[in-house]
Coordinates of C-alpha atoms in Angstrom, one line a residue:
Chain E
X1 CA 160.6 16.6 -95.0
X2 CA 161.6 13.7 -96.6
X3 CA 161.9 12.2 -93.7
X4 CA 158.2 13.1 -92.7
X5 CA 157.2 11.2 -96.3
X6 CA 159.2 8.3 -95.6
X7 CA 157.7 8.3 -92.1
X8 CA 154.1 9.1 -93.9
X9 CA 154.7 6.0 -96.3
X10 CA 156.0 3.4 -93.7
X11 CA 152.8 4.4 -91.4
X12 CA 150.4 4.0 -94.5
X13 CA 152.4 0.4 -95.4
X14 CA 151.5 -0.5 -91.6
X15 CA 148.0 0.4 -91.3
X16 CA 147.2 -1.4 -94.8
X17 CA 147.4 -4.5 -92.5
X18 CA 144.2 -6.5 -91.8
X19 CA 144.2 -5.8 -88.3
X20 CA 144.7 -2.3 -88.3
X21 CA 142.0 -2.0 -91.5
X22 CA 139.3 -3.9 -89.2
X23 CA 140.0 -1.8 -86.2
X24 CA 139.8 1.6 -88.7
X25 CA 136.4 -0.1 -90.1
X26 CA 134.5 -0.5 -86.6
X27 CA 135.8 2.2 -84.8
X28 CA 135.0 5.1 -87.5
X29 CA 131.6 3.2 -88.2
X30 CA 130.9 3.1 -84.5
X31 CA 131.9 6.7 -84.6
X32 CA 129.7 7.6 -87.2
X33 CA 126.9 5.9 -85.0
X34 CA 127.8 8.1 -82.0
X35 CA 127.8 10.9 -83.6
X36 CA 124.3 10.5 -85.6
X37 CA 122.8 9.8 -82.3
X38 CA 121.6 13.1 -80.7
X39 CA 122.8 13.4 -77.2
X40 CA 125.9 11.4 -77.8
X41 CA 129.3 13.2 -78.7
X42 CA 132.2 13.1 -80.0
X43 CA 133.8 13.5 -76.4
X44 CA 131.6 11.0 -75.2
X45 CA 132.6 8.5 -77.8
X46 CA 136.2 9.0 -77.5
X47 CA 136.2 9.0 -74.0
X48 CA 134.4 6.1 -73.5
X49 CA 136.5 4.5 -76.1
X50 CA 139.7 5.3 -74.2
X51 CA 138.2 3.4 -71.3
X52 CA 137.5 0.5 -73.9
X53 CA 141.2 0.4 -75.1
X54 CA 143.2 1.1 -72.3
X55 CA 145.1 -2.3 -72.6
X56 CA 145.4 -2.3 -76.3
X57 CA 148.8 -1.7 -77.9
X58 CA 149.0 2.1 -77.7
X59 CA 149.1 2.4 -81.6
X60 CA 146.0 0.6 -81.9
X61 CA 144.5 2.0 -79.3
X62 CA 145.5 5.8 -80.5
X63 CA 144.4 4.4 -84.1
X64 CA 140.6 3.3 -82.8
X65 CA 140.3 7.0 -81.1
X66 CA 141.3 8.9 -84.0
X67 CA 138.9 7.3 -86.3
X68 CA 136.4 7.7 -83.5
X69 CA 136.6 11.0 -83.3
X70 CA 136.6 11.8 -87.2
X71 CA 134.0 9.6 -87.7
X72 CA 131.8 11.3 -84.8
X73 CA 132.3 14.3 -85.9
X74 CA 131.0 13.2 -89.3
X75 CA 128.3 11.6 -88.2
X76 CA 126.4 14.3 -86.5
X77 CA 125.8 15.9 -89.4
X78 CA 123.2 12.6 -90.4
X79 CA 120.8 13.6 -87.7
X80 CA 121.1 17.9 -88.4
X81 CA 120.3 16.5 -91.6
X82 CA 117.2 14.4 -90.9
X83 CA 116.3 16.0 -87.7
X84 CA 117.1 19.4 -87.9
X85 CA 119.1 18.0 -84.0
X86 CA 123.4 18.2 -84.4
X87 CA 124.6 14.7 -83.3
X88 CA 127.2 16.9 -82.0
X89 CA 127.1 20.6 -81.1
X90 CA 129.8 20.6 -84.3
X91 CA 127.0 20.3 -86.6
X92 CA 124.6 22.6 -85.4
X93 CA 125.3 25.0 -88.5
X94 CA 124.9 22.2 -91.3
X95 CA 121.2 21.6 -89.6
X96 CA 120.5 25.1 -90.8
X97 CA 120.7 24.2 -94.5
X98 CA 120.6 20.8 -94.1
X99 CA 117.2 19.7 -92.7
X100 CA 115.6 22.5 -95.3
X101 CA 117.3 20.3 -98.0
X102 CA 115.7 17.1 -96.5
X103 CA 112.4 18.7 -95.8
X104 CA 112.6 19.1 -99.8
X105 CA 112.8 15.7 -100.6
X106 CA 116.8 15.8 -101.0
X107 CA 117.7 14.1 -97.9
X108 CA 120.1 11.8 -100.2
X109 CA 122.0 15.0 -101.9
X110 CA 122.4 16.2 -98.5
X111 CA 123.7 13.4 -97.0
X112 CA 126.0 12.9 -100.4
X113 CA 127.6 16.6 -99.9
X114 CA 127.9 16.6 -96.3
X115 CA 130.2 13.3 -96.9
X116 CA 132.6 14.9 -99.6
X117 CA 132.7 18.3 -97.8
X118 CA 133.4 16.1 -94.6
X119 CA 136.1 13.9 -96.3
X120 CA 137.7 16.6 -98.2
X121 CA 138.0 18.9 -94.9
X122 CA 139.8 15.8 -93.2
X123 CA 141.8 15.9 -96.5
X124 CA 143.0 19.6 -95.7
X125 CA 143.0 19.3 -92.2
X126 CA 145.2 16.8 -92.6
X127 CA 147.8 18.2 -95.2
X128 CA 148.1 21.2 -92.8
X129 CA 148.3 18.9 -89.7
X130 CA 151.6 17.3 -92.0
X131 CA 153.1 20.5 -92.2
X132 CA 152.5 22.9 -89.5
X133 CA 153.3 19.9 -86.9
X134 CA 156.9 19.8 -87.4
X135 CA 157.3 23.5 -87.5
X136 CA 154.9 24.7 -84.9
X137 CA 157.4 21.6 -82.5
X138 CA 160.3 23.1 -83.4
X139 CA 158.9 26.7 -82.5
X140 CA 157.9 25.4 -79.3
X141 CA 161.3 24.5 -78.1
X142 CA 161.7 28.0 -77.4
X143 CA 159.1 27.8 -75.3
X144 CA 159.6 27.8 -70.9
X145 CA 157.9 28.1 -68.6
X146 CA 156.8 31.4 -68.7
X147 CA 155.5 31.1 -72.0
X148 CA 153.5 27.7 -71.1
X149 CA 152.2 29.9 -68.4
X150 CA 150.8 32.5 -71.0
X151 CA 149.5 29.9 -73.0
X152 CA 147.6 27.8 -71.1
X153 CA 145.9 30.9 -69.7
X154 CA 145.3 32.3 -73.2
X155 CA 143.6 29.4 -74.3
X156 CA 141.1 29.2 -71.2
X157 CA 140.3 32.9 -72.2
X158 CA 139.8 32.2 -76.0
X159 CA 137.9 29.0 -75.5
X160 CA 135.5 30.9 -73.0
X161 CA 135.2 33.5 -75.4
X162 CA 134.4 31.8 -78.5
X163 CA 132.2 29.4 -77.1
X164 CA 130.0 31.1 -74.8
X165 CA 127.8 32.6 -77.6
X166 CA 125.7 35.2 -75.5
X167 CA 128.0 36.4 -72.6
X168 CA 132.0 35.3 -72.6
X169 CA 131.7 35.6 -68.6
X170 CA 130.1 32.4 -68.5
X171 CA 132.7 30.6 -70.8
X172 CA 135.4 32.5 -68.5
X173 CA 133.6 30.9 -65.1
X174 CA 133.5 27.5 -67.0
X175 CA 136.9 27.6 -67.3
X176 CA 137.6 28.8 -64.4
X177 CA 135.7 26.1 -62.6
X178 CA 137.9 23.6 -64.8
X179 CA 141.1 25.1 -63.4
X180 CA 139.9 25.4 -59.9
X181 CA 138.7 21.4 -60.6
X182 CA 142.4 21.0 -61.3
X183 CA 143.5 22.1 -58.4
X184 CA 142.2 19.3 -56.2
X185 CA 144.8 16.5 -55.1
X186 CA 148.5 16.7 -54.8
X187 CA 150.0 18.9 -56.8
X188 CA 153.3 18.0 -59.4
X189 CA 155.8 19.8 -58.0
X190 CA 156.2 19.2 -54.4
X191 CA 153.2 16.5 -54.2
X192 CA 151.8 18.9 -51.3
X193 CA 148.0 17.9 -51.0
X194 CA 145.5 20.7 -51.7
X195 CA 141.3 20.9 -51.1
X196 CA 141.8 17.3 -50.2
X197 CA 140.6 18.0 -46.5
X198 CA 142.5 14.8 -45.4
X199 CA 140.6 12.2 -47.4
X200 CA 143.1 10.3 -49.4
X201 CA 140.8 9.7 -52.5
X202 CA 140.6 13.3 -53.0
X203 CA 144.3 13.4 -52.3
X204 CA 144.3 11.5 -55.6
X205 CA 142.7 14.4 -57.4
X206 CA 139.4 14.1 -60.0
X207 CA 140.9 12.1 -62.8
X208 CA 140.3 13.9 -66.2
X209 CA 138.3 10.9 -67.8
X210 CA 135.8 10.3 -65.0
X211 CA 135.5 13.7 -65.2
X212 CA 134.7 14.1 -69.2
X213 CA 132.6 11.0 -68.7
X214 CA 130.5 12.5 -66.4
X215 CA 130.2 16.0 -68.0
X216 CA 129.7 14.6 -72.0
X217 CA 128.1 11.1 -70.6
X218 CA 125.8 11.7 -67.7
X219 CA 124.7 15.0 -68.5
X220 CA 123.5 14.1 -71.6
X221 CA 121.7 11.3 -70.8
X222 CA 119.9 13.3 -68.3
X223 CA 119.3 16.4 -71.1
X224 CA 118.2 13.8 -73.7
X225 CA 115.5 12.5 -71.3
X226 CA 114.6 15.8 -70.1
X227 CA 114.1 16.9 -73.8
X228 CA 111.0 15.4 -75.9
X229 CA 111.3 12.8 -78.1
X230 CA 112.4 13.4 -81.8
X231 CA 110.9 12.1 -85.3
X232 CA 113.0 11.8 -87.9
X233 CA 113.0 11.8 -91.7
X234 CA 113.6 8.1 -92.6
X235 CA 113.8 8.2 -96.1
X236 CA 116.5 9.2 -98.9
X237 CA 115.2 8.0 -102.3
X238 CA 116.9 10.6 -104.6
X239 CA 120.5 10.9 -105.5
X240 CA 123.5 10.4 -102.9
X241 CA 126.7 10.0 -104.5
X242 CA 127.4 14.3 -105.7
X243 CA 128.3 14.3 -109.6
X244 CA 131.7 16.4 -109.7
X245 CA 129.6 18.9 -112.1
X246 CA 127.9 20.0 -108.9
X247 CA 130.6 20.5 -106.5
X248 CA 133.4 22.9 -108.6
X249 CA 131.6 25.6 -108.3
X250 CA 132.6 25.3 -104.7
X251 CA 135.9 24.8 -104.7
X252 CA 136.9 28.0 -103.5
X253 CA 134.3 27.4 -100.7
X254 CA 136.0 24.4 -99.8
X255 CA 139.4 25.5 -99.9
X256 CA 138.1 28.5 -97.6
X257 CA 136.6 26.4 -95.0
X258 CA 139.1 23.7 -94.9
X259 CA 141.7 26.4 -94.2
X260 CA 139.4 28.2 -91.9
X261 CA 138.2 25.2 -89.7
X262 CA 142.0 24.0 -89.6
X263 CA 142.8 27.2 -87.7
X264 CA 139.6 27.1 -85.8
X265 CA 140.7 23.5 -84.2
X266 CA 144.6 24.8 -83.9
X267 CA 143.3 27.8 -81.5
X268 CA 143.3 25.9 -77.8
X269 CA 139.8 25.2 -76.7
X270 CA 137.7 26.2 -79.6
X271 CA 137.3 23.1 -82.3
X272 CA 135.1 22.0 -84.3
X273 CA 131.7 24.0 -83.1
X274 CA 133.3 27.1 -84.3
X275 CA 135.1 25.8 -87.4
X276 CA 131.8 25.1 -89.0
X277 CA 130.2 28.4 -87.7
X278 CA 133.1 30.4 -88.9
X279 CA 133.6 28.5 -92.6
X280 CA 129.8 29.0 -92.6
X281 CA 129.6 32.7 -92.1
X282 CA 132.6 33.0 -94.6
X283 CA 130.9 31.0 -97.1
X284 CA 128.2 33.2 -96.9
X285 CA 129.5 36.7 -97.1
X286 CA 131.7 35.4 -100.3
X287 CA 128.4 33.5 -101.6
X288 CA 127.0 34.6 -104.7
X289 CA 123.4 33.1 -103.6
X290 CA 123.2 34.4 -99.9
X291 CA 119.6 34.4 -100.3
X292 CA 119.7 30.7 -100.5
X293 CA 121.5 30.2 -96.5
X294 CA 119.4 29.1 -94.3
X295 CA 116.8 27.5 -96.7
X296 CA 118.5 24.7 -98.1
X297 CA 122.0 26.1 -99.7
X298 CA 124.8 23.1 -101.0
X299 CA 126.7 25.7 -100.5
X300 CA 126.2 26.3 -96.8
X301 CA 126.0 22.5 -96.0
X302 CA 129.3 22.1 -97.7
X303 CA 131.4 24.7 -95.4
X304 CA 130.2 23.6 -92.6
X305 CA 131.2 19.6 -93.3
X306 CA 134.2 21.2 -94.1
X307 CA 135.0 23.4 -91.3
X308 CA 134.0 21.3 -88.6
X309 CA 135.9 18.3 -90.3
X310 CA 139.1 19.9 -91.1
X311 CA 138.9 20.8 -87.3
X312 CA 139.7 17.9 -86.0
X313 CA 143.0 17.4 -87.4
X314 CA 143.4 21.0 -86.8
X315 CA 142.6 20.1 -83.1
X316 CA 145.1 17.3 -83.0
X317 CA 148.3 19.9 -84.3
X318 CA 148.3 21.5 -80.8
X319 CA 148.2 18.4 -79.3
X320 CA 150.7 17.0 -80.6
X321 CA 153.3 19.9 -80.4
X322 CA 152.1 21.7 -77.4
X323 CA 150.1 19.2 -75.3
X324 CA 147.8 21.5 -75.4
X325 CA 143.9 20.2 -76.9
X326 CA 142.4 22.7 -79.7
X327 CA 139.2 20.9 -78.7
X328 CA 137.1 18.7 -75.5
X329 CA 137.9 15.6 -77.8
X330 CA 141.2 16.5 -78.9
X331 CA 141.7 16.6 -74.7
X332 CA 140.6 12.9 -74.3
X333 CA 142.8 12.3 -76.9
X334 CA 145.8 13.9 -75.4
X335 CA 144.8 12.3 -72.0
X336 CA 144.5 8.7 -74.0
X337 CA 148.2 9.8 -74.6
X338 CA 149.3 9.9 -72.1
X339 CA 148.2 6.8 -70.8
X340 CA 149.4 4.8 -73.5
X341 CA 153.0 6.5 -72.7
X342 CA 152.9 8.6 -75.9
X343 CA 154.7 12.1 -74.7
X344 CA 153.1 15.2 -76.9
X345 CA 155.0 18.3 -76.5
X346 CA 157.3 20.5 -78.1
X347 CA 159.7 17.3 -77.8
X348 CA 157.8 15.1 -79.8
X349 CA 159.5 15.6 -83.2
X350 CA 162.8 14.5 -81.1
X351 CA 161.3 11.9 -79.1
X352 CA 158.8 10.1 -81.3
X353 CA 159.5 11.8 -84.8
X354 CA 157.3 9.0 -86.8
X355 CA 154.3 9.2 -84.5
X356 CA 153.2 12.4 -85.8
X357 CA 153.0 11.3 -89.6
X358 CA 151.7 7.6 -88.0
X359 CA 148.4 10.2 -87.0
X360 CA 148.4 11.4 -90.2
X361 CA 148.3 8.6 -92.0
X362 CA 145.5 7.6 -89.1
X363 CA 143.6 10.7 -90.1
X364 CA 143.9 9.7 -94.0
X365 CA 142.7 6.0 -93.3
X366 CA 139.4 7.7 -91.1
X367 CA 138.9 10.1 -93.9
X368 CA 138.4 7.2 -96.4
X369 CA 136.6 4.9 -93.9
X370 CA 133.6 7.8 -93.8
X371 CA 133.9 8.4 -97.4
X372 CA 133.0 4.9 -98.0
X373 CA 130.4 4.1 -94.7
X374 CA 128.9 7.6 -95.3
X375 CA 128.4 6.9 -99.5
X376 CA 127.9 2.9 -99.5
X377 CA 125.6 2.8 -96.0
X378 CA 123.7 5.4 -96.3
X379 CA 120.1 4.0 -95.9
X380 CA 121.1 1.2 -93.4
X381 CA 122.3 4.1 -91.2
X382 CA 118.9 5.7 -91.2
X383 CA 117.9 2.9 -88.9
X384 CA 120.4 4.1 -86.0
X385 CA 118.1 6.8 -85.8
X386 CA 115.0 5.1 -85.1
X387 CA 116.4 3.3 -82.1
X388 CA 114.4 5.0 -78.7
X389 CA 116.4 7.0 -76.6
X390 CA 114.2 5.0 -73.3
X391 CA 116.4 2.1 -74.9
X392 CA 119.8 3.5 -75.5
X393 CA 120.2 5.4 -72.6
X394 CA 120.4 3.1 -69.5
X395 CA 123.2 1.5 -71.8
X396 CA 125.0 5.0 -72.0
X397 CA 124.7 5.6 -68.6
X398 CA 125.8 1.8 -68.0
X399 CA 129.1 2.3 -70.2
X400 CA 129.6 5.7 -68.1
X401 CA 129.5 4.0 -65.0
X402 CA 131.5 1.0 -65.9
X403 CA 133.8 3.4 -67.8
X404 CA 134.8 5.7 -65.3
X405 CA 135.6 2.5 -62.8
X406 CA 137.8 0.9 -65.6
X407 CA 140.5 3.2 -65.6
X408 CA 141.9 3.2 -61.7
X409 CA 139.1 0.1 -60.4
X410 CA 138.5 2.9 -58.0
X411 CA 135.0 3.4 -56.7
X412 CA 135.6 7.4 -56.1
X413 CA 135.8 7.6 -60.0
X414 CA 132.2 6.4 -60.7
X415 CA 130.9 9.3 -57.7
X416 CA 132.9 11.7 -59.2
X417 CA 130.9 10.9 -62.8
X418 CA 128.2 11.3 -60.9
X419 CA 128.6 14.7 -59.6
X420 CA 130.3 16.1 -62.5
X421 CA 127.4 15.0 -64.6
X422 CA 124.7 16.4 -62.3
X423 CA 127.1 19.6 -62.6
X424 CA 127.5 19.5 -66.1
X425 CA 123.6 19.3 -66.7
X426 CA 122.8 22.3 -64.2
X427 CA 125.7 24.2 -66.3
X428 CA 124.4 23.5 -69.8
X429 CA 121.2 24.4 -68.4
X430 CA 122.2 27.5 -67.6
X431 CA 123.7 28.5 -71.1
X432 CA 127.3 27.7 -69.8
X433 CA 129.8 26.2 -72.4
X434 CA 131.4 22.7 -71.6
X435 CA 134.6 23.2 -73.7
X436 CA 136.3 25.9 -71.7
X437 CA 135.5 23.8 -68.3
X438 CA 137.5 20.9 -69.7
X439 CA 139.7 23.0 -71.4
X440 CA 140.3 24.2 -67.5
X441 CA 140.7 20.7 -65.8
X442 CA 143.5 19.5 -69.0
X443 CA 145.3 23.0 -68.7
X444 CA 144.9 23.6 -65.0
X445 CA 148.0 21.4 -64.1
X446 CA 150.4 23.3 -66.8
X447 CA 149.0 26.7 -65.5
X448 CA 150.0 26.0 -62.4
X449 CA 153.2 23.9 -62.6
X450 CA 154.7 26.4 -64.8
X451 CA 153.4 29.4 -63.1
X452 CA 155.5 28.3 -59.8
X453 CA 158.4 27.1 -61.8
X454 CA 158.7 30.1 -63.6
X455 CA 158.9 31.7 -60.3
X456 CA 161.4 29.8 -59.0
X457 CA 163.4 30.5 -62.0
X458 CA 162.8 34.3 -61.7
X459 CA 163.9 34.3 -57.8
X460 CA 159.9 35.2 -57.4
X461 CA 159.9 37.9 -60.1
X462 CA 156.9 38.2 -62.4
X463 CA 159.0 40.2 -65.0
X464 CA 160.2 37.7 -67.2
X465 CA 156.3 36.8 -67.5
X466 CA 156.1 39.4 -69.6
X467 CA 159.4 40.7 -70.8
X468 CA 160.4 37.5 -72.6
X469 CA 159.3 38.0 -76.5
X470 CA 156.4 35.0 -76.9
X471 CA 155.8 35.9 -73.2
X472 CA 154.5 39.2 -73.9
X473 CA 153.2 38.4 -77.0
X474 CA 151.0 35.8 -75.6
X475 CA 150.2 38.3 -72.6
X476 CA 148.9 40.9 -74.9
X477 CA 146.8 38.7 -76.9
X478 CA 145.2 37.3 -73.7
X479 CA 145.0 41.2 -72.9
X480 CA 143.3 41.8 -76.2
X481 CA 140.6 38.9 -75.8
X482 CA 139.7 40.3 -72.7
X483 CA 139.2 43.7 -73.7
X484 CA 137.5 43.0 -77.0
X485 CA 135.1 40.7 -75.0
X486 CA 133.1 44.0 -73.3
X487 CA 130.6 45.5 -75.5
X488 CA 131.4 49.2 -73.7
X489 CA 135.1 48.8 -74.1
X490 CA 135.0 47.8 -77.5
X491 CA 133.0 50.6 -78.2
X492 CA 135.5 53.1 -76.1
X493 CA 138.1 52.1 -78.4
X494 CA 136.3 52.1 -81.4
X495 CA 135.6 55.9 -80.7
X496 CA 139.0 56.5 -79.9
X497 CA 140.3 55.0 -82.7
X498 CA 138.2 57.2 -84.5
X499 CA 139.2 60.2 -83.0
X500 CA 142.7 59.4 -83.7
X501 CA 142.4 58.6 -87.5
X502 CA 139.5 61.2 -88.4
X503 CA 140.0 60.1 -91.9
X504 CA 139.2 56.6 -91.5
X505 CA 135.6 56.4 -91.5
Chain S
X1 CA 128.2 -2.3 -56.7
X2 CA 128.8 -0.1 -53.5
X3 CA 126.2 0.6 -51.0
X4 CA 124.2 3.6 -52.0
X5 CA 124.1 3.0 -55.4
X6 CA 121.7 0.2 -55.4
X7 CA 122.5 -1.6 -52.2
X8 CA 125.1 -4.3 -52.5
X9 CA 125.0 -5.9 -55.5
X10 CA 127.2 -7.7 -57.7
X11 CA 127.5 -5.9 -60.8
X12 CA 125.8 -8.0 -63.2
X13 CA 122.7 -8.0 -61.3
X14 CA 123.2 -4.3 -60.5
X15 CA 122.8 -3.9 -64.0
X16 CA 119.9 -5.9 -65.2
X17 CA 118.2 -4.1 -62.8
X18 CA 118.7 -0.8 -63.3
X19 CA 118.4 -1.3 -67.4
X20 CA 115.5 -2.7 -66.8
X21 CA 113.5 -0.8 -64.3
X22 CA 114.8 2.8 -66.7
X23 CA 113.4 1.1 -69.7
X24 CA 110.0 -0.2 -68.2
X25 CA 109.8 3.5 -66.1
X26 CA 110.4 5.6 -69.1
X27 CA 108.7 3.6 -71.3
X28 CA 105.3 3.1 -69.7
X29 CA 105.1 6.2 -67.6
X30 CA 106.3 8.9 -70.1
X31 CA 106.2 7.3 -73.7
X32 CA 103.4 5.6 -74.1
X33 CA 101.6 7.9 -70.9
X34 CA 98.6 8.9 -73.2
X35 CA 97.9 5.2 -74.6
X36 CA 97.0 4.1 -70.7
X37 CA 95.4 1.7 -69.9
X38 CA 97.0 -0.6 -72.0
X39 CA 96.0 -4.5 -72.8
X40 CA 97.8 -6.7 -70.1
X41 CA 99.3 -8.9 -73.1
X42 CA 100.8 -5.8 -74.3
X43 CA 102.3 -4.5 -71.1
X44 CA 103.9 -8.0 -70.6
X45 CA 105.1 -7.8 -74.2
X46 CA 106.4 -4.5 -73.3
X47 CA 108.4 -5.8 -69.8
X48 CA 109.4 -9.0 -71.6
X49 CA 111.4 -7.1 -73.8
X50 CA 112.8 -4.7 -71.4
X51 CA 113.7 -7.3 -69.7
X52 CA 115.5 -9.3 -72.6
X53 CA 117.6 -6.4 -73.1
X54 CA 118.4 -5.9 -69.4
X55 CA 120.1 -9.9 -69.5
X56 CA 121.9 -9.1 -72.8
X57 CA 122.9 -5.6 -72.0
X58 CA 124.1 -6.9 -68.4
X59 CA 125.8 -9.9 -69.6
X60 CA 127.6 -8.6 -72.4
X61 CA 128.9 -5.2 -70.4
X62 CA 130.1 -7.9 -67.5
X63 CA 131.6 -10.0 -69.7
X64 CA 133.5 -7.7 -72.2
X65 CA 134.9 -6.1 -69.0
X66 CA 135.6 -8.7 -66.9
X67 CA 136.9 -11.4 -69.1
X68 CA 138.3 -8.8 -72.2
X69 CA 139.5 -5.6 -70.3
X70 CA 140.5 -7.7 -66.9
X71 CA 138.5 -5.3 -65.0
X72 CA 138.0 -6.6 -61.4
X73 CA 134.3 -5.2 -61.3
X74 CA 132.5 -4.9 -57.8

């Protein structure tokens, strides 16, 4: 614990220098701008910045990416409040109460509350990151190939279940499509070529970043140009900085949303969207002003923004300790860490003990930056929303193209980006969620390698996958998620339970 | 740029052409579709502004990636 505090203090001092502060400032501001623009998501922002920072020092690059991530998730609240269009999918719940507040002439107050909620959510998530990451990393040392296989499968199944709101099957299809994409190219144990059909490019596999830039960048360009243009509320003449006495009645909501958001972030591939929705639903259930929800409730907006911002540090916890991303932007962050030679995973507290606390300090500085920019630059930031999409989208497309190319200087990556952009657009139009697809691409090699390594260790037997204690728990959880996803099975189980426990009606 | 995307063109020229054509097409054929026919002076001003943005984007992106990030652009 004391070691942790020592590392944290050292990181705080190290980042208090001019160069890191400059990087924190511009990256967070850029993140807010990216988040604000409908169509530009946190994943796209982090993916594009990864391509722009891959020649920087590891510490600087990861600091910039963390600031972009925190800034973009917060920035999305602006367009949710002013346009009724969430800037990132994580801010959809914020639009429910933020936009009615703006329409009632309280746009300034709504933005102030969203800013403070995001800041407090970031702080709560950061606290859990500092406390949980070392414990989880130590626990993860007990994980072998069998457990990592189940963890990867559980991640795909739960992410598919929670992110596809209408039909979990669509989420699983997206997840398994991601796994299939990850199987292309040389496999990780014997470098045997799969699905390459003699092509040298395919033998190298699909790069994670070109795939992400395509599905989140090019697909968004197509979607934004397809949808009708938007009109923004361009005025915020009321008070912006929230008063303490206005927020004190909601202290329980803030604490609850922070904790729920962090834990939703922690679940592989679920992330900020569900952090916001679950916090919003819990706040509504516990609220004394339930009738105001959806009609301009301060509590509703506060819970959604606290929840999604707390999910950011929450999603980074499994990235650092298990090398399994908690959300789509965290997946890009994980890839960036590998590019920069940091190897997250169970050994992180042994190999890079200070790194976890450096990330904690990065999140604290990013949180302070959103508080500062959010409250001071409210009116200048409104101008961002007036940039016409016809002027912005070609620039985004050029950055997607050159960003996909820059990582490995392979033209094949540009084609991959274009192909996955079209695929992502078509899938999104058919209401398939993108998060499980990304998680599938990231977890594919982990799942594949650990399944085969486990089989080698057990001499071809599947028994240890089901009999080792942690494996058995993860297998059971995966099965429960699948069973609970089917309405008919859920109803059968419920009636069976009622018959077994007749008194529990 | 490779054959197939925009023919065999240097990156800066392909970027310039793409940004200019994108803005000119989407602004004039879709955004301001209802206000046709527009006076020639207004159309020229819109096209000139699109060209200016295309030149700035092309120069900035090419310079940043080639000289700052040392990427060998096609």
